PDB file of C-alpha atoms and ligand atoms in Angstrom:
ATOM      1  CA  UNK A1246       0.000   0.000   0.000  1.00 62.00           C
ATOM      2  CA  UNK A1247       1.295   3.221  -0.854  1.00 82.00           C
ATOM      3  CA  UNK A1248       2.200   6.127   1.377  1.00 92.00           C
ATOM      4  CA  UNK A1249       0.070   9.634   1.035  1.00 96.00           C
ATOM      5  CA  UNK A1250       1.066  12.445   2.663  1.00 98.00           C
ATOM      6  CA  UNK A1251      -2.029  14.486   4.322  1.00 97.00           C
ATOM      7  CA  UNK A1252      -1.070  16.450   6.787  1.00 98.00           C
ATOM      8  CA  UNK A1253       2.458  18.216   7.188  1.00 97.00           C
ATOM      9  CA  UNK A1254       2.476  19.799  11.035  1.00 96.00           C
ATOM     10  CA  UNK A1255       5.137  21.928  13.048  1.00 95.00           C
ATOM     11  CA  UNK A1256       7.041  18.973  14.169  1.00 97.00           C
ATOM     12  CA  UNK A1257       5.153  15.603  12.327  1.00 98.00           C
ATOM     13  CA  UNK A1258       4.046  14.327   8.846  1.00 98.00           C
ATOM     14  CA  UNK A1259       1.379  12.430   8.662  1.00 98.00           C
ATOM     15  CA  UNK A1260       0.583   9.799   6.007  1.00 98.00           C
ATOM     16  CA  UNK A1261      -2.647   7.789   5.246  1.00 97.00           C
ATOM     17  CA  UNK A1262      -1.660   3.992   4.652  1.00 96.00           C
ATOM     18  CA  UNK A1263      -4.910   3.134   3.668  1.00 89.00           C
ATOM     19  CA  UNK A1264      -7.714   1.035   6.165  1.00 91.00           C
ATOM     20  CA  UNK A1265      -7.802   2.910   9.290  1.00 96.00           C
ATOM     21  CA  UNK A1266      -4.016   3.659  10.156  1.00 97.00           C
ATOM     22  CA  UNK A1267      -1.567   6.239   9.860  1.00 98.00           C
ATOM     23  CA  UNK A1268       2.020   6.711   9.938  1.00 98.00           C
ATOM     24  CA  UNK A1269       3.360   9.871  11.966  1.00 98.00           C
ATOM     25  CA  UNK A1270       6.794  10.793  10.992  1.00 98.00           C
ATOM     26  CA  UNK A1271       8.604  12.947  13.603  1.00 98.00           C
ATOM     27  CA  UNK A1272      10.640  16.057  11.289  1.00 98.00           C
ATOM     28  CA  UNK A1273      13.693  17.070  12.634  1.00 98.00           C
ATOM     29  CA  UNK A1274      12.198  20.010  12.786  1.00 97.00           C
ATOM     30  CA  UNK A1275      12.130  22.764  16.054  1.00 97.00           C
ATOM     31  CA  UNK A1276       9.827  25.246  16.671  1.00 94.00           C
ATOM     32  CA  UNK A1277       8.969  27.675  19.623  1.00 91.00           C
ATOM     33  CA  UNK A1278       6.197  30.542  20.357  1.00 86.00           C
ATOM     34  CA  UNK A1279       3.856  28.982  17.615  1.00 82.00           C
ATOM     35  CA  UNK A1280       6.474  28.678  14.656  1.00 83.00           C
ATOM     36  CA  UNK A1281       8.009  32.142  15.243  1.00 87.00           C
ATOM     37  CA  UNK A1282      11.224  30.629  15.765  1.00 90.00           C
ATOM     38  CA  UNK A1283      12.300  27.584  13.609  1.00 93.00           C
ATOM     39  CA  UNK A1284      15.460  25.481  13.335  1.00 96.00           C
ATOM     40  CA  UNK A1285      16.261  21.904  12.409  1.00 97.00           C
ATOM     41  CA  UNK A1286      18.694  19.497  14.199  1.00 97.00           C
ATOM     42  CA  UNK A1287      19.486  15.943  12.687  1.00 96.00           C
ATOM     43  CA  UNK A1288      18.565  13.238  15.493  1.00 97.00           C
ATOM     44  CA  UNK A1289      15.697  15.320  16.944  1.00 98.00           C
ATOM     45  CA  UNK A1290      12.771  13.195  15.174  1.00 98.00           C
ATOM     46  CA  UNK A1291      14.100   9.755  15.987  1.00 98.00           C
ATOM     47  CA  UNK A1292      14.839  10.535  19.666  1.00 98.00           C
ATOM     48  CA  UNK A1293      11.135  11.927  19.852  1.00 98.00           C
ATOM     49  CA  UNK A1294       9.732   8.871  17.757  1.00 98.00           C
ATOM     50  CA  UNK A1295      11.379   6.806  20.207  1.00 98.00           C
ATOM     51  CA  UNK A1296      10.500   8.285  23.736  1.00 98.00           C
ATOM     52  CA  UNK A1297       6.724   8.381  22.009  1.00 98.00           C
ATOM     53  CA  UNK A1298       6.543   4.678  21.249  1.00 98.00           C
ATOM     54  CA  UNK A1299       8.453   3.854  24.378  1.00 98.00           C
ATOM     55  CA  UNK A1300       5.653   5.765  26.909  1.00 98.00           C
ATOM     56  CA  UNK A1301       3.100   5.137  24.538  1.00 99.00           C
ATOM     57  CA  UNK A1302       3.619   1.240  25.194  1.00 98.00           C
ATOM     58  CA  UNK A1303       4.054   2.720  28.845  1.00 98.00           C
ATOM     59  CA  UNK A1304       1.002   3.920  29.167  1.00 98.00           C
ATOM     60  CA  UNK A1305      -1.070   1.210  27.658  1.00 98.00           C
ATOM     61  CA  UNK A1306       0.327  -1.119  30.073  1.00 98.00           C
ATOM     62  CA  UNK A1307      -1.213   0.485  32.883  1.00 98.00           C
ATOM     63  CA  UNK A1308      -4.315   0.633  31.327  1.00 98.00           C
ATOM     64  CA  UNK A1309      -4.593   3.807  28.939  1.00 98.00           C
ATOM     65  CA  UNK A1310      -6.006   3.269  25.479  1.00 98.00           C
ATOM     66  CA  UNK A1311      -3.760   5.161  23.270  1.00 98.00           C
ATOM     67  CA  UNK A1312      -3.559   5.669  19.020  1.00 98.00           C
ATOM     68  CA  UNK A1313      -0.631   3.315  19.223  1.00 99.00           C
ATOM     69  CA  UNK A1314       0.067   0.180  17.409  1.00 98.00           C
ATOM     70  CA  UNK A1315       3.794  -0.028  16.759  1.00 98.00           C
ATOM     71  CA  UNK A1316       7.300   1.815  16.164  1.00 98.00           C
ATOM     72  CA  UNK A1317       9.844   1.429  13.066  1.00 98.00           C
ATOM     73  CA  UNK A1318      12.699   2.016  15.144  1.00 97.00           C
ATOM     74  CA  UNK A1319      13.349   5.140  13.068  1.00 98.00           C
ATOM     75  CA  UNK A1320      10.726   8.538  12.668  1.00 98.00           C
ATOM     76  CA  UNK A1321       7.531   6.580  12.609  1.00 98.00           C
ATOM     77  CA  UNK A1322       4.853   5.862  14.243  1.00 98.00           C
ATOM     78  CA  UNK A1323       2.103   3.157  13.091  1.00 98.00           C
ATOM     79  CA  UNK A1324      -1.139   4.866  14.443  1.00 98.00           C
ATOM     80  CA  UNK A1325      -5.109   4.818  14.494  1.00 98.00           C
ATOM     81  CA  UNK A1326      -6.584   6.789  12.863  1.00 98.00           C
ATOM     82  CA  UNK A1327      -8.392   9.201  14.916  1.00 98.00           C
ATOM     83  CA  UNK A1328     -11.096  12.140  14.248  1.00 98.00           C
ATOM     84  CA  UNK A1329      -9.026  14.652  16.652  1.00 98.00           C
ATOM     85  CA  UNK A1330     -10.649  17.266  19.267  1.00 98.00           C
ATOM     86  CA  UNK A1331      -9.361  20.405  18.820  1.00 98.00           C
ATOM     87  CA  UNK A1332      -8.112  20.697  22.436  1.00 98.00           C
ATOM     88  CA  UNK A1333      -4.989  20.637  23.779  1.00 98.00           C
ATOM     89  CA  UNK A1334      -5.107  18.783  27.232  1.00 99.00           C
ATOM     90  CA  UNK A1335      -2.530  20.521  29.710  1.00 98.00           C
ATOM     91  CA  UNK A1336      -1.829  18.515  33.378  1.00 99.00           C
ATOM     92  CA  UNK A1337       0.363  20.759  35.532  1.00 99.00           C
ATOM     93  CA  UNK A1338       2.048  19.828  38.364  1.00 99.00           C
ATOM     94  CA  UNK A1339       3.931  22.356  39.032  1.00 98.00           C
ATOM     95  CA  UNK A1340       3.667  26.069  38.525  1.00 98.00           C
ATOM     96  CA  UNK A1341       5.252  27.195  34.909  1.00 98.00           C
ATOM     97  CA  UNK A1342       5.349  28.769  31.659  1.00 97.00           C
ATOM     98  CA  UNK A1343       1.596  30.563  30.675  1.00 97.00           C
ATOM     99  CA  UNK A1344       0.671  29.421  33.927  1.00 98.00           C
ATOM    100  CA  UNK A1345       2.570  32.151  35.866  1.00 98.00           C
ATOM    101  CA  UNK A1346       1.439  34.572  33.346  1.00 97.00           C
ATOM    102  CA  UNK A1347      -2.182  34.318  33.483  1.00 96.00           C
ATOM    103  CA  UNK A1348      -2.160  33.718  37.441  1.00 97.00           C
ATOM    104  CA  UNK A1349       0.537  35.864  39.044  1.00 96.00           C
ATOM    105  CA  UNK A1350       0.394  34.480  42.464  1.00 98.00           C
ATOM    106  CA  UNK A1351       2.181  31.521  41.720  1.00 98.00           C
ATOM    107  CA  UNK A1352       5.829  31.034  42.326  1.00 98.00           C
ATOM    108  CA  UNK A1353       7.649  29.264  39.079  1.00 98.00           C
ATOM    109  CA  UNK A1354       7.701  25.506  39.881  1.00 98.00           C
ATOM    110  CA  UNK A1355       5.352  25.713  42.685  1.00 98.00           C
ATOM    111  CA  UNK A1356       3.772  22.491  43.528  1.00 98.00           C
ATOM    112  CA  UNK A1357       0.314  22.011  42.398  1.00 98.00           C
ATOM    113  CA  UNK A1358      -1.558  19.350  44.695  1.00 97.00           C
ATOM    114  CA  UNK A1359      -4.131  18.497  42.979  1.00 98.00           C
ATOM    115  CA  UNK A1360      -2.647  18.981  39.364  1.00 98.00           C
ATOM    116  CA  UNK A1361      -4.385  21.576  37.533  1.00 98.00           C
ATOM    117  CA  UNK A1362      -5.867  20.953  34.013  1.00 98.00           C
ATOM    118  CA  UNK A1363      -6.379  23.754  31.662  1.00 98.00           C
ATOM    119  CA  UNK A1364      -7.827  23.357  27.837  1.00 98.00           C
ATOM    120  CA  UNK A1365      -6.754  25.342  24.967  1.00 98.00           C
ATOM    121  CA  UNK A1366      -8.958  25.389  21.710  1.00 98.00           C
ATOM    122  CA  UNK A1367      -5.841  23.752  19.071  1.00 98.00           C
ATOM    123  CA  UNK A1368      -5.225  26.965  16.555  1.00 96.00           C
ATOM    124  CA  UNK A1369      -1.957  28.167  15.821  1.00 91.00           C
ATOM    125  CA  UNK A1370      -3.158  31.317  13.975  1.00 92.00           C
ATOM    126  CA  UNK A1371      -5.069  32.220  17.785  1.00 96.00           C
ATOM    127  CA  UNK A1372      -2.357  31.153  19.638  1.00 93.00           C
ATOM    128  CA  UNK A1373      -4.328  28.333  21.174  1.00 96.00           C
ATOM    129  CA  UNK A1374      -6.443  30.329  23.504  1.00 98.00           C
ATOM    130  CA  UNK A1375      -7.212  28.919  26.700  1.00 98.00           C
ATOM    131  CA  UNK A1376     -10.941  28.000  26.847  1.00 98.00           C
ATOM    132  CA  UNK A1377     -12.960  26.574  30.455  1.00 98.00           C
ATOM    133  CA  UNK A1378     -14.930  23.284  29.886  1.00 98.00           C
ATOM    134  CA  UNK A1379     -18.359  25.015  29.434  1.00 98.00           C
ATOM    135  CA  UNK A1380     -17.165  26.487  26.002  1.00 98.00           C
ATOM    136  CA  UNK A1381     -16.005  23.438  24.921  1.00 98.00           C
ATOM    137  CA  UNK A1382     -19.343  22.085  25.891  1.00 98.00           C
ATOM    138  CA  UNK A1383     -21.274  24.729  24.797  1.00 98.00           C
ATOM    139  CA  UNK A1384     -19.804  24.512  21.190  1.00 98.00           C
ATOM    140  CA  UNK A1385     -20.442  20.972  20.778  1.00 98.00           C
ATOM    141  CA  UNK A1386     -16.352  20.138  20.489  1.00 98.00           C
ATOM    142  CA  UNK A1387     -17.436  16.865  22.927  1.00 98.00           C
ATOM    143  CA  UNK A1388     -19.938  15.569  25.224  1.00 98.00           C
ATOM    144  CA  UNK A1389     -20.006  15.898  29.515  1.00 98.00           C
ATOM    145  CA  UNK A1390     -19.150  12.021  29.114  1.00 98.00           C
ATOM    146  CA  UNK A1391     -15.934  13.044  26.997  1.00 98.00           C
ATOM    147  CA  UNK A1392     -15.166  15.744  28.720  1.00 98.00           C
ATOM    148  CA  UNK A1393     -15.078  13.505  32.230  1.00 98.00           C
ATOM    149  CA  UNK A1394     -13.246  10.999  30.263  1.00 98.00           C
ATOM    150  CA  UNK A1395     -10.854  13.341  29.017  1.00 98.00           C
ATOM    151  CA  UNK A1396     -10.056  14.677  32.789  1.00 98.00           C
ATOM    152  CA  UNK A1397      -9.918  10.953  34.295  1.00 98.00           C
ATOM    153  CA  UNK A1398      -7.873   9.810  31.320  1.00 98.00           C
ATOM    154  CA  UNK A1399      -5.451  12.848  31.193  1.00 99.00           C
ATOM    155  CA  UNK A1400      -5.271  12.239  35.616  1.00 98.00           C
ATOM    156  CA  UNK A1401      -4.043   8.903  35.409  1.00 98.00           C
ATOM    157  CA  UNK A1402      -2.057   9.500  31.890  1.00 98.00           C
ATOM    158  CA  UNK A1403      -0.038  12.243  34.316  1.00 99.00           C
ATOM    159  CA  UNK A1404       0.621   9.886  37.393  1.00 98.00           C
ATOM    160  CA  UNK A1405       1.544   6.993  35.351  1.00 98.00           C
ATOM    161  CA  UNK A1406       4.355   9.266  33.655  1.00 98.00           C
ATOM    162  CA  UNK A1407       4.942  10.899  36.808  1.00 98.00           C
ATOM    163  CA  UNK A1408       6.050   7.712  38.624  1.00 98.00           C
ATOM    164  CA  UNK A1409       8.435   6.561  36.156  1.00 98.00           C
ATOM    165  CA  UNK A1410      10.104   9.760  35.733  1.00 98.00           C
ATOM    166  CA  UNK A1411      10.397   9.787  39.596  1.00 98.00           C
ATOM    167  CA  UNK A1412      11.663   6.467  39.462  1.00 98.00           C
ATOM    168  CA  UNK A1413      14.665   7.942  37.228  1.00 98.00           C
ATOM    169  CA  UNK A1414      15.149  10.431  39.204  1.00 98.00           C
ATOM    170  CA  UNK A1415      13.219  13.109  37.066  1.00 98.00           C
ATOM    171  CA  UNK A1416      10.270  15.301  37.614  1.00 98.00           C
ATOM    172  CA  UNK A1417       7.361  16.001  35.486  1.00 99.00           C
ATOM    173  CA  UNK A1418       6.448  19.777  35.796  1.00 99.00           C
ATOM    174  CA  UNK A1419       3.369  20.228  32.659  1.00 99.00           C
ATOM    175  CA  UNK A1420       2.236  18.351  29.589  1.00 98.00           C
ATOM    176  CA  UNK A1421       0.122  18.310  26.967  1.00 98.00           C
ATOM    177  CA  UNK A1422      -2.048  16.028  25.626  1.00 98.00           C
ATOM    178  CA  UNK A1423      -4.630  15.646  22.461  1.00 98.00           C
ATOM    179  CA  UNK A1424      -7.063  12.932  22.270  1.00 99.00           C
ATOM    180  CA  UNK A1425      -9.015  11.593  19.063  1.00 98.00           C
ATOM    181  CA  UNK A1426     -12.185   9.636  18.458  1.00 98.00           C
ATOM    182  CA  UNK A1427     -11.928   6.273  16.954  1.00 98.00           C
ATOM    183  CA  UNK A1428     -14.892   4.644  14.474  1.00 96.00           C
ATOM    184  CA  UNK A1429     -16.853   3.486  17.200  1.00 96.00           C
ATOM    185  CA  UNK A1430     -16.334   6.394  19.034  1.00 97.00           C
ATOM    186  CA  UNK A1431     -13.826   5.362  21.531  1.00 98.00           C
ATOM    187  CA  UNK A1432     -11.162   8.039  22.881  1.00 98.00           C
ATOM    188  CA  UNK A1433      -8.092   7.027  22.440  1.00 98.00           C
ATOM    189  CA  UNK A1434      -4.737   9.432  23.774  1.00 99.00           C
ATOM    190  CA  UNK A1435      -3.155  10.421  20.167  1.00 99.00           C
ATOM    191  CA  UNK A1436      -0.337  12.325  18.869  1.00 98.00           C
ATOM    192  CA  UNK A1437       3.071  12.200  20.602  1.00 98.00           C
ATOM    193  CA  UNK A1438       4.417  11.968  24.116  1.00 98.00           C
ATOM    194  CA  UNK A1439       7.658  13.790  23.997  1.00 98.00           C
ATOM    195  CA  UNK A1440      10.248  16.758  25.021  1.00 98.00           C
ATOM    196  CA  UNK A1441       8.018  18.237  22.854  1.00 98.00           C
ATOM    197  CA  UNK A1442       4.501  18.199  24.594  1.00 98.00           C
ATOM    198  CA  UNK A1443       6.016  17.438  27.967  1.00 98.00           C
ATOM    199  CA  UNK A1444       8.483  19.277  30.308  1.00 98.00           C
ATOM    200  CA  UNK A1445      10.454  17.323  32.858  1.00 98.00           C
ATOM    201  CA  UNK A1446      13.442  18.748  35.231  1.00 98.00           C
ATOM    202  CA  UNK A1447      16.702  16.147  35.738  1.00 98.00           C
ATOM    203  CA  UNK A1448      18.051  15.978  39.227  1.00 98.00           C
ATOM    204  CA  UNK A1449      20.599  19.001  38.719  1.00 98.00           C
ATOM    205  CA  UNK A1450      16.748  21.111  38.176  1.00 98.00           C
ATOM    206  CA  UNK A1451      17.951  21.307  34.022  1.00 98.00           C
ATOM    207  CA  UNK A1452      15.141  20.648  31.269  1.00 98.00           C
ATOM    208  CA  UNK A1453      15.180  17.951  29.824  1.00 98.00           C
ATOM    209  CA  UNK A1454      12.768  19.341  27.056  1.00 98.00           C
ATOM    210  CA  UNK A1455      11.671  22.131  24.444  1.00 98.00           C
ATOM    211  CA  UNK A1456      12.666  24.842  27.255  1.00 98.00           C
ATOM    212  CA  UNK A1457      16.088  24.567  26.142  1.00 98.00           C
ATOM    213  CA  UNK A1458      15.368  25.716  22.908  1.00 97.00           C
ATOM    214  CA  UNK A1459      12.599  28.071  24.059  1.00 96.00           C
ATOM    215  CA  UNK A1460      15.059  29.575  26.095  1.00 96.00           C
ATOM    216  CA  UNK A1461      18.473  29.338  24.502  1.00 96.00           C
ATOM    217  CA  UNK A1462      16.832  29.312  20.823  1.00 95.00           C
ATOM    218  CA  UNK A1463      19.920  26.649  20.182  1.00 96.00           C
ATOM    219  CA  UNK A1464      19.362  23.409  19.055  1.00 97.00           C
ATOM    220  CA  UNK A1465      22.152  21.631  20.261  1.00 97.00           C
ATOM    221  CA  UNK A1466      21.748  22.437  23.599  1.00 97.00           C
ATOM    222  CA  UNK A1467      18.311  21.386  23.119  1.00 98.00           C
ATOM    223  CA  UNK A1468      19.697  17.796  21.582  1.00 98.00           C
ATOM    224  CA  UNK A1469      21.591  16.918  24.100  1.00 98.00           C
ATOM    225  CA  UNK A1470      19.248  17.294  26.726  1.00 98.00           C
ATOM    226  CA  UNK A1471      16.754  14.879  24.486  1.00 98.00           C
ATOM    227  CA  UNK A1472      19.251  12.679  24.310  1.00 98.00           C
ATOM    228  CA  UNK A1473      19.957  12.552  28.242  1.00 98.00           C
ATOM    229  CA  UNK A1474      16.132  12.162  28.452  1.00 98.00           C
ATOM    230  CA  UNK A1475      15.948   9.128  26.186  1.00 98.00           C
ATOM    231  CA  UNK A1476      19.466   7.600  28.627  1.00 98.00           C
ATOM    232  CA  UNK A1477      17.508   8.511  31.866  1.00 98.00           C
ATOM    233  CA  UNK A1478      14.501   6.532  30.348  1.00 98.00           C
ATOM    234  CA  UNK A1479      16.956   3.715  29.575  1.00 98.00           C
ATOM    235  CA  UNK A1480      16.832   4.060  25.784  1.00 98.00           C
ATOM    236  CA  UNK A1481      19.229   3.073  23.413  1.00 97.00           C
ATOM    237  CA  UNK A1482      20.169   5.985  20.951  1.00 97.00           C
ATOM    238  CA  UNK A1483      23.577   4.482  20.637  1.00 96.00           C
ATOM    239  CA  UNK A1484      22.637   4.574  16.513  1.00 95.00           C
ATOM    240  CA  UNK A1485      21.782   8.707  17.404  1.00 93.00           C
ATOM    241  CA  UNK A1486      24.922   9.518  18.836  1.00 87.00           C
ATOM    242  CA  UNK A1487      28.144   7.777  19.691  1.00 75.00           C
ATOM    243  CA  UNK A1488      29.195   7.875  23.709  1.00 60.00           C
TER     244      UNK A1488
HETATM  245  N1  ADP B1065      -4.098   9.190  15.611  1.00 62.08           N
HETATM  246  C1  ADP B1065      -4.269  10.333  14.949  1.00 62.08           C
HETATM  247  N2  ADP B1065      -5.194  10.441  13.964  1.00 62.08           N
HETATM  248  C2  ADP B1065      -5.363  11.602  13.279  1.00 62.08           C
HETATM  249  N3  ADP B1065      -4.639  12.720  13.509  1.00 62.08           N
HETATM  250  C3  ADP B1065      -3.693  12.683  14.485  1.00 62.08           C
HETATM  251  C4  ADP B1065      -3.462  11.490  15.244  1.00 62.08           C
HETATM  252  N4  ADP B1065      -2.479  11.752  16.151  1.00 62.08           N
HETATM  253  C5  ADP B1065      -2.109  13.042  15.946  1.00 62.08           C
HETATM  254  N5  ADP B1065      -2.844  13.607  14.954  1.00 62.08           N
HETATM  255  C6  ADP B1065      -2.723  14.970  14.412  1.00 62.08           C
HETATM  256  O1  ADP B1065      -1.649  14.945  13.470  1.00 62.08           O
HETATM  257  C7  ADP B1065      -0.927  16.158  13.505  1.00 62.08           C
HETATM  258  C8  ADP B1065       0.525  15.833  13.852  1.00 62.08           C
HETATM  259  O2  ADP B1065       1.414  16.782  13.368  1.00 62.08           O
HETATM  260  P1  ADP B1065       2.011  17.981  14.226  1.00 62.08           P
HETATM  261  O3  ADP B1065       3.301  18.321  13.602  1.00 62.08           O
HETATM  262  O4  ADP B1065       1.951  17.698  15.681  1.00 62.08           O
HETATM  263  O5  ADP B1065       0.899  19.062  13.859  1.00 62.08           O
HETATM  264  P2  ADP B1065       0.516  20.465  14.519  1.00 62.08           P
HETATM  265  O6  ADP B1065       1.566  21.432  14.084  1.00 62.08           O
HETATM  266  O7  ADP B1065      -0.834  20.729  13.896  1.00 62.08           O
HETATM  267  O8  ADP B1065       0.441  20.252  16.004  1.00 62.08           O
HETATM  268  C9  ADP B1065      -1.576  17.025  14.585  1.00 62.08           C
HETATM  269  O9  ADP B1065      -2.462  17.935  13.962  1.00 62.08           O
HETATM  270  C10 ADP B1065      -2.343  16.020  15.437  1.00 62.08           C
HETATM  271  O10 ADP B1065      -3.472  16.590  16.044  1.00 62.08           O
HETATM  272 MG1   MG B1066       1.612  19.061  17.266  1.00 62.08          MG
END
């Protein structure tokens, strides 16, 4: 079956493979603040196609029903096909980023017992504005039943992930999440789990994420903290980089 590219995103292609599955291709493409800033680094989209598949599988284990069905051991991702929400899904568990923007009080990395969940209506061109439940409801984007899904599934999604990274000696500060709608309606977690849509501090307090590049806007920097991520997660990217 032949490969047709339908979607090109900031960071993924996306390619119909016929039936009802997908292949996601992570670019090794970077982008911050919406695709204002854009650079490329060779290794980013196989480290990120790897730490997806790997808590992907994760994930499922303990119970999470996720796009997933396999990895190449390269860029790509064998997916369902999904009919995506427009949300992004953002667990925070400690204070950061927009966060400390839109609520002052907070003190950067501030813990937040119980995590706080925040949705954002997914548009680039409007920033992806933060929206409250009741709009989302209100326009018809999903059902109370979804919604309570969503929150339950994104809860549990965030203290799986959590745990491990604790048990590596990392911390999971926010992340982001987009779910989809299978045939039968089933929601299923989609898209990626990575440096990416996640941010997660190392022992020494350093990001092991996007932050680098958000805040150093250079892509090596940001590389080699991916690839500590993947070690601390006890990946092999030995074919990535050499040492
Ligand atoms: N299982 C899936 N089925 C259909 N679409 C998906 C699935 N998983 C992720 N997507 C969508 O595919 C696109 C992935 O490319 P990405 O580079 O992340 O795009 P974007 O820049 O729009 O975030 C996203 O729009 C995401 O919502
Ligand atoms: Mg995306």
């Amino acid at each position: 079956m032949g490969l047709k590219l339908i979607y090109e995103g900031k960071s993924k292609l996306v390619y119909d493979v016929g039936g009802d599955e997908l292949i996601l291709e992570f670019k090794d493409d970077v982008t911050a603040m919406d695709g204002l800033y854009k650079s490329s680094v060779v290794g980013k989209g196989v480290l990120n196609a790897r730490v997806s598949a790997y808590l992907f599988e994760l994930v499922e284990r303990a119970g999470v029903r996720t796009h997933y069905l396999s990895y190449d051991g390269g860029r790509r991702l064998l997916v369902r096909k999904l009919s995506m929400i427009p949300l992004e899904v953002i667990v925070r568990n400690y204070a950061y980023g927009s966060l400390l923007k839109r609520m002052p009080l907070y003190k950067q990395l501030q813990k937040l017992e119980p995590p706080i969940i925040e949705f954002h209506y997914k548009d680039d061109s409007l920033h992806d504005p933060l929206i409250i439940a009741e709009d989302a409801l209100a326009v018809g984007l999903l059902t109370k039943e979804e919604l309570n899904h969503i929150i339950k599934t994104t809860l549990k999604i965030n203290e799986v992930l959590s745990n491990v990274f604790k048990e590596r000696g990392l911390k999971l500060v926010d992340m982001k999440v987009e779910f989809g709608r299978a045939k039968d309606g089933e929601l299923l977690l989609a898209d990626e789990i990575t440096g990416d849509s996640f941010r997660v501090l190392d022992g020494n307090g350093d990001h092991l994420d996007k932050e680098v590049f958000r805040k150093t806007k250079d892509v090596n920097l940001m590389i080699k903290a991916y690839v500590k991520l993947c070690k601390a997660l006890g990946l092999d990217v030995s074919d990535v980089v050499s040492g």
